Tab-separated table of C-alpha atoms in Angstrom:
chain	number	residue	atom	x	y	z
V	1	UNK	CA	-11.272	77.995	-72.011
V	2	UNK	CA	-14.284	77.426	-69.922
V	3	UNK	CA	-13.883	77.269	-66.133
V	4	UNK	CA	-14.107	73.644	-64.821
V	5	UNK	CA	-16.535	73.104	-61.928
V	6	UNK	CA	-14.431	70.886	-59.572
V	7	UNK	CA	-17.239	70.720	-57.046
V	8	UNK	CA	-19.060	68.191	-59.277
V	9	UNK	CA	-16.065	65.868	-59.322
V	10	UNK	CA	-15.765	65.883	-55.551
V	11	UNK	CA	-19.520	65.509	-54.886
V	12	UNK	CA	-20.023	62.177	-56.724
V	13	UNK	CA	-17.209	60.258	-54.930
V	14	UNK	CA	-18.373	61.601	-51.571
V	15	UNK	CA	-21.922	60.453	-52.299
V	16	UNK	CA	-20.744	56.926	-53.183
V	17	UNK	CA	-18.598	56.760	-50.079
V	18	UNK	CA	-21.616	57.701	-47.951
V	19	UNK	CA	-23.747	54.916	-49.420
V	20	UNK	CA	-20.981	52.377	-48.838
V	21	UNK	CA	-20.500	53.415	-45.202
V	22	UNK	CA	-24.244	53.224	-44.566
V	23	UNK	CA	-24.430	49.693	-46.008
V	24	UNK	CA	-21.488	48.545	-43.888
V	25	UNK	CA	-23.105	49.949	-40.737
V	26	UNK	CA	-26.343	48.054	-41.525
V	27	UNK	CA	-24.420	44.778	-41.960
V	28	UNK	CA	-22.581	45.239	-38.659
V	29	UNK	CA	-25.809	46.065	-36.835
V	30	UNK	CA	-27.505	42.896	-38.232
V	31	UNK	CA	-24.659	40.600	-37.233
V	32	UNK	CA	-24.774	41.716	-33.590
V	33	UNK	CA	-28.425	40.630	-33.052
V	34	UNK	CA	-28.821	37.212	-31.356
V	35	UNK	CA	-30.235	34.394	-33.467
V	36	UNK	CA	-32.837	32.167	-31.843
V	37	UNK	CA	-31.869	28.501	-31.895
V	38	UNK	CA	-34.828	26.252	-32.645
V	39	UNK	CA	-32.717	23.223	-31.878
V	40	UNK	CA	-32.078	24.139	-28.245
V	41	UNK	CA	-35.750	24.969	-27.563
V	42	UNK	CA	-36.925	21.632	-28.957
V	43	UNK	CA	-34.371	19.738	-26.849
V	44	UNK	CA	-35.504	21.600	-23.736
V	45	UNK	CA	-39.239	20.914	-24.231
V	46	UNK	CA	-39.014	17.279	-25.289
V	47	UNK	CA	-39.289	14.675	-22.466
V	48	UNK	CA	-38.429	10.988	-22.516
V	49	UNK	CA	-41.497	8.774	-22.780
V	50	UNK	CA	-40.376	6.685	-19.826
V	51	UNK	CA	-40.791	9.519	-17.322
V	52	UNK	CA	-44.373	10.306	-18.313
V	53	UNK	CA	-46.694	9.842	-15.298
V	54	UNK	CA	-49.406	8.674	-17.665
V	55	UNK	CA	-47.227	5.929	-19.072
V	56	UNK	CA	-46.113	4.869	-15.570
V	57	UNK	CA	-49.713	4.492	-14.403
V	58	UNK	CA	-50.592	2.546	-17.535
V	59	UNK	CA	-47.666	0.162	-17.013
V	60	UNK	CA	-48.689	-0.379	-13.380
V	61	UNK	CA	-52.277	-1.081	-14.435
V	62	UNK	CA	-51.118	-3.580	-17.064
V	63	UNK	CA	-48.959	-5.357	-14.467
V	64	UNK	CA	-51.897	-5.681	-12.062
V	65	UNK	CA	-54.114	-7.126	-14.807
V	66	UNK	CA	-51.401	-9.607	-15.781
V	67	UNK	CA	-50.996	-10.696	-12.141
V	68	UNK	CA	-54.741	-11.275	-11.720
V	69	UNK	CA	-54.914	-13.276	-14.954
V	70	UNK	CA	-52.030	-15.442	-13.804
V	71	UNK	CA	-53.713	-16.021	-10.444
V	72	UNK	CA	-57.016	-17.087	-12.031
V	73	UNK	CA	-55.161	-19.318	-14.503
V	74	UNK	CA	-53.684	-21.250	-11.587
V	75	UNK	CA	-56.306	-23.558	-10.112
V	76	UNK	CA	-54.599	-23.590	-6.749
V	77	UNK	CA	-55.175	-19.875	-6.377
V	78	UNK	CA	-58.969	-20.310	-6.364
V	79	UNK	CA	-60.572	-19.389	-3.040
V	80	UNK	CA	-63.215	-22.149	-2.890
V	81	UNK	CA	-62.985	-25.826	-3.746
V	82	UNK	CA	-65.313	-28.831	-3.541
V	83	UNK	CA	-64.567	-32.520	-3.730
V	84	UNK	CA	-65.701	-36.101	-3.204
V	85	UNK	CA	-63.842	-38.360	-0.815
V	86	UNK	CA	-64.506	-42.123	-0.862
V	87	UNK	CA	-62.827	-44.069	1.928
V	88	UNK	CA	-62.281	-47.520	3.373
V	89	UNK	CA	-62.789	-47.784	7.165
V	90	UNK	CA	-61.043	-50.137	9.598
V	91	UNK	CA	-62.565	-50.490	13.105
V	92	UNK	CA	-60.090	-50.431	16.004
V	93	UNK	CA	-60.157	-51.471	19.682
V	94	UNK	CA	-63.456	-52.851	20.982
V	95	UNK	CA	-65.174	-51.745	17.781
V	96	UNK	CA	-63.403	-54.633	15.981
V	97	UNK	CA	-65.671	-57.053	17.872
V	98	UNK	CA	-68.719	-55.751	16.032
V	99	UNK	CA	-67.303	-54.992	12.571
V	100	UNK	CA	-64.209	-55.816	10.572
V	101	UNK	CA	-64.491	-53.253	7.784
V	102	UNK	CA	-66.553	-50.315	6.618
V	103	UNK	CA	-66.926	-47.950	3.674
V	104	UNK	CA	-67.702	-44.262	3.494
V	105	UNK	CA	-68.256	-41.342	1.154
V	106	UNK	CA	-67.749	-37.671	2.037
V	107	UNK	CA	-68.621	-34.362	0.419
V	108	UNK	CA	-65.881	-31.873	1.231
V	109	UNK	CA	-65.577	-28.091	0.910
V	110	UNK	CA	-62.291	-26.185	1.110
V	111	UNK	CA	-61.740	-22.471	1.716
V	112	UNK	CA	-58.139	-21.590	0.845
V	113	UNK	CA	-56.656	-19.022	3.211
V	114	UNK	CA	-53.291	-19.172	1.440
V	115	UNK	CA	-51.149	-21.531	-0.592
V	116	UNK	CA	-50.108	-23.154	2.698
V	117	UNK	CA	-53.521	-24.162	4.053
V	118	UNK	CA	-57.308	-24.269	3.855
V	119	UNK	CA	-60.284	-24.487	6.203
V	120	UNK	CA	-62.300	-27.636	5.462
V	121	UNK	CA	-65.869	-28.740	6.046
V	122	UNK	CA	-66.985	-32.362	5.608
V	123	UNK	CA	-70.270	-34.239	5.712
V	124	UNK	CA	-70.513	-37.912	4.884
V	125	UNK	CA	-72.003	-41.342	5.404
V	126	UNK	CA	-70.293	-44.412	6.923
V	127	UNK	CA	-71.465	-47.997	6.814
V	128	UNK	CA	-69.819	-50.811	8.823
V	129	UNK	CA	-70.208	-54.449	7.822
V	130	UNK	CA	-71.274	-56.534	10.836
V	131	UNK	CA	-69.494	-59.735	11.713
V	132	UNK	CA	-71.393	-63.012	11.330
V	133	UNK	CA	-71.836	-63.644	15.051
V	134	UNK	CA	-73.059	-60.092	15.766
V	135	UNK	CA	-76.799	-59.403	15.598
V	136	UNK	CA	-76.565	-55.652	15.094
V	137	UNK	CA	-74.884	-53.319	12.599
V	138	UNK	CA	-73.594	-49.770	12.705
V	139	UNK	CA	-73.745	-46.763	10.429
V	140	UNK	CA	-73.011	-43.106	10.973
V	141	UNK	CA	-73.086	-39.547	9.624
V	142	UNK	CA	-69.940	-37.515	10.365
V	143	UNK	CA	-70.006	-33.704	10.255
V	144	UNK	CA	-66.539	-32.178	10.668
V	145	UNK	CA	-64.614	-28.962	10.309
V	146	UNK	CA	-60.826	-28.853	10.103
V	147	UNK	CA	-57.732	-27.177	8.809
V	148	UNK	CA	-55.640	-28.695	6.035
V	149	UNK	CA	-52.041	-27.527	6.504
V	150	UNK	CA	-49.422	-28.201	3.851
V	151	UNK	CA	-46.120	-29.298	5.351
V	152	UNK	CA	-44.507	-29.204	1.899
V	153	UNK	CA	-45.546	-29.480	-1.733
V	154	UNK	CA	-46.181	-33.196	-1.094
V	155	UNK	CA	-47.253	-33.764	2.534
V	156	UNK	CA	-50.123	-32.352	4.614
V	157	UNK	CA	-51.870	-32.778	7.978
V	158	UNK	CA	-55.526	-32.101	8.784
V	159	UNK	CA	-56.871	-32.034	12.367
V	160	UNK	CA	-60.688	-32.137	12.555
V	161	UNK	CA	-63.466	-31.800	15.109
V	162	UNK	CA	-67.189	-32.337	14.810
V	163	UNK	CA	-70.240	-34.453	15.602
V	164	UNK	CA	-70.989	-38.061	14.734
V	165	UNK	CA	-74.524	-39.415	14.513
V	166	UNK	CA	-74.074	-43.114	15.304
V	167	UNK	CA	-76.893	-45.514	14.470
V	168	UNK	CA	-77.167	-49.127	15.702
V	169	UNK	CA	-79.807	-51.537	14.449
V	170	UNK	CA	-80.472	-55.263	14.297
V	171	UNK	CA	-79.397	-57.052	11.122
V	172	UNK	CA	-82.773	-58.771	10.610
V	173	UNK	CA	-84.823	-55.647	11.160
V	174	UNK	CA	-88.084	-55.408	9.326
V	175	UNK	CA	-90.113	-52.233	9.039
V	176	UNK	CA	-90.773	-50.966	12.553
V	177	UNK	CA	-87.812	-52.879	13.993
V	178	UNK	CA	-85.580	-51.770	16.842
V	179	UNK	CA	-82.826	-49.233	16.207
V	180	UNK	CA	-81.242	-46.368	18.083
V	181	UNK	CA	-79.045	-43.411	17.255
V	182	UNK	CA	-76.976	-40.994	19.301
V	183	UNK	CA	-75.026	-37.841	18.469
V	184	UNK	CA	-71.516	-37.773	19.891
V	185	UNK	CA	-68.307	-35.770	19.874
V	186	UNK	CA	-65.937	-36.666	17.038
V	187	UNK	CA	-62.207	-35.986	17.012
V	188	UNK	CA	-60.127	-36.873	13.960
V	189	UNK	CA	-56.696	-36.339	12.468
V	190	UNK	CA	-55.437	-37.052	8.970
V	191	UNK	CA	-52.018	-37.161	7.318
V	192	UNK	CA	-51.406	-37.660	3.638
V	193	UNK	CA	-49.713	-36.823	0.385
V	194	UNK	CA	-50.820	-34.588	-2.467
V	195	UNK	CA	-51.314	-36.284	-5.801
V	196	UNK	CA	-51.274	-33.642	-8.505
V	197	UNK	CA	-52.970	-30.271	-7.980
V	198	UNK	CA	-56.528	-31.455	-7.257
V	199	UNK	CA	-56.311	-34.707	-5.316
V	200	UNK	CA	-54.706	-36.278	-2.276
V	201	UNK	CA	-54.411	-39.603	-0.495
V	202	UNK	CA	-54.862	-39.631	3.284
V	203	UNK	CA	-54.858	-41.876	6.345
V	204	UNK	CA	-57.083	-40.805	9.264
V	205	UNK	CA	-57.766	-41.720	12.873
V	206	UNK	CA	-61.293	-41.145	14.211
V	207	UNK	CA	-62.372	-41.112	17.846
V	208	UNK	CA	-66.071	-41.067	18.799
V	209	UNK	CA	-66.909	-40.424	22.446
V	210	UNK	CA	-69.993	-42.336	23.566
V	211	UNK	CA	-71.600	-42.981	26.958
V	212	UNK	CA	-69.530	-45.548	28.812
V	213	UNK	CA	-66.753	-45.789	26.253
V	214	UNK	CA	-65.698	-44.888	22.713
V	215	UNK	CA	-65.632	-46.095	19.116
V	216	UNK	CA	-62.457	-45.725	17.110
V	217	UNK	CA	-61.630	-46.508	13.508
V	218	UNK	CA	-59.008	-45.686	10.886
V	219	UNK	CA	-59.716	-44.557	7.373
V	220	UNK	CA	-57.938	-44.659	4.018
V	221	UNK	CA	-59.370	-41.940	1.783
V	222	UNK	CA	-58.842	-40.453	-1.658
V	223	UNK	CA	-60.002	-36.876	-2.245
V	224	UNK	CA	-60.449	-35.377	-5.702
V	225	UNK	CA	-61.667	-31.803	-6.080
V	226	UNK	CA	-63.461	-30.086	-8.964
């Protein structure tokens, strides 16, 4: 009987056991390494759109543009305004002895300081109808500045000051006839109501200081702006 070599039988199992142990060590070493989480990094980098400075500035810019458009769309927000103001005039005091009624037309400019008021400038022409027993007639050119103050959405007051060029002439004047004119201090005050956004109805009192006395008259006017 041949001698059996037992070393071969022991060598093969030991070799297999070595390979198995090495593989197990490699698996254990791989499981202990940290795994990067892509989910957490994305959540950390991402920012809400609402906190972007760029978006905030854009929203603020859009709001300013919208506010300006709304202001220009509203006619009352305009800085300058112009209007025509026809009026009926009623002489008062001693002036009633010379004339019973008059008519006038004014060109008016308004500079709006705010929604509550505006600086006004007025130039016009007045003509007074002479009574039958009076041989002379009167006309005048008022130049006034004032301040139109809104007391509410409906009512307003407007104090005014200026100059009044008063002209007196004979009714039967022909060319080269006698006439005279003087420039005098004019004080006026008006109260009224707003009719819509671009017109108002007012009642005024006008005082003209002349040498040796005064002329006074009331006025009923209607202003419409454009």
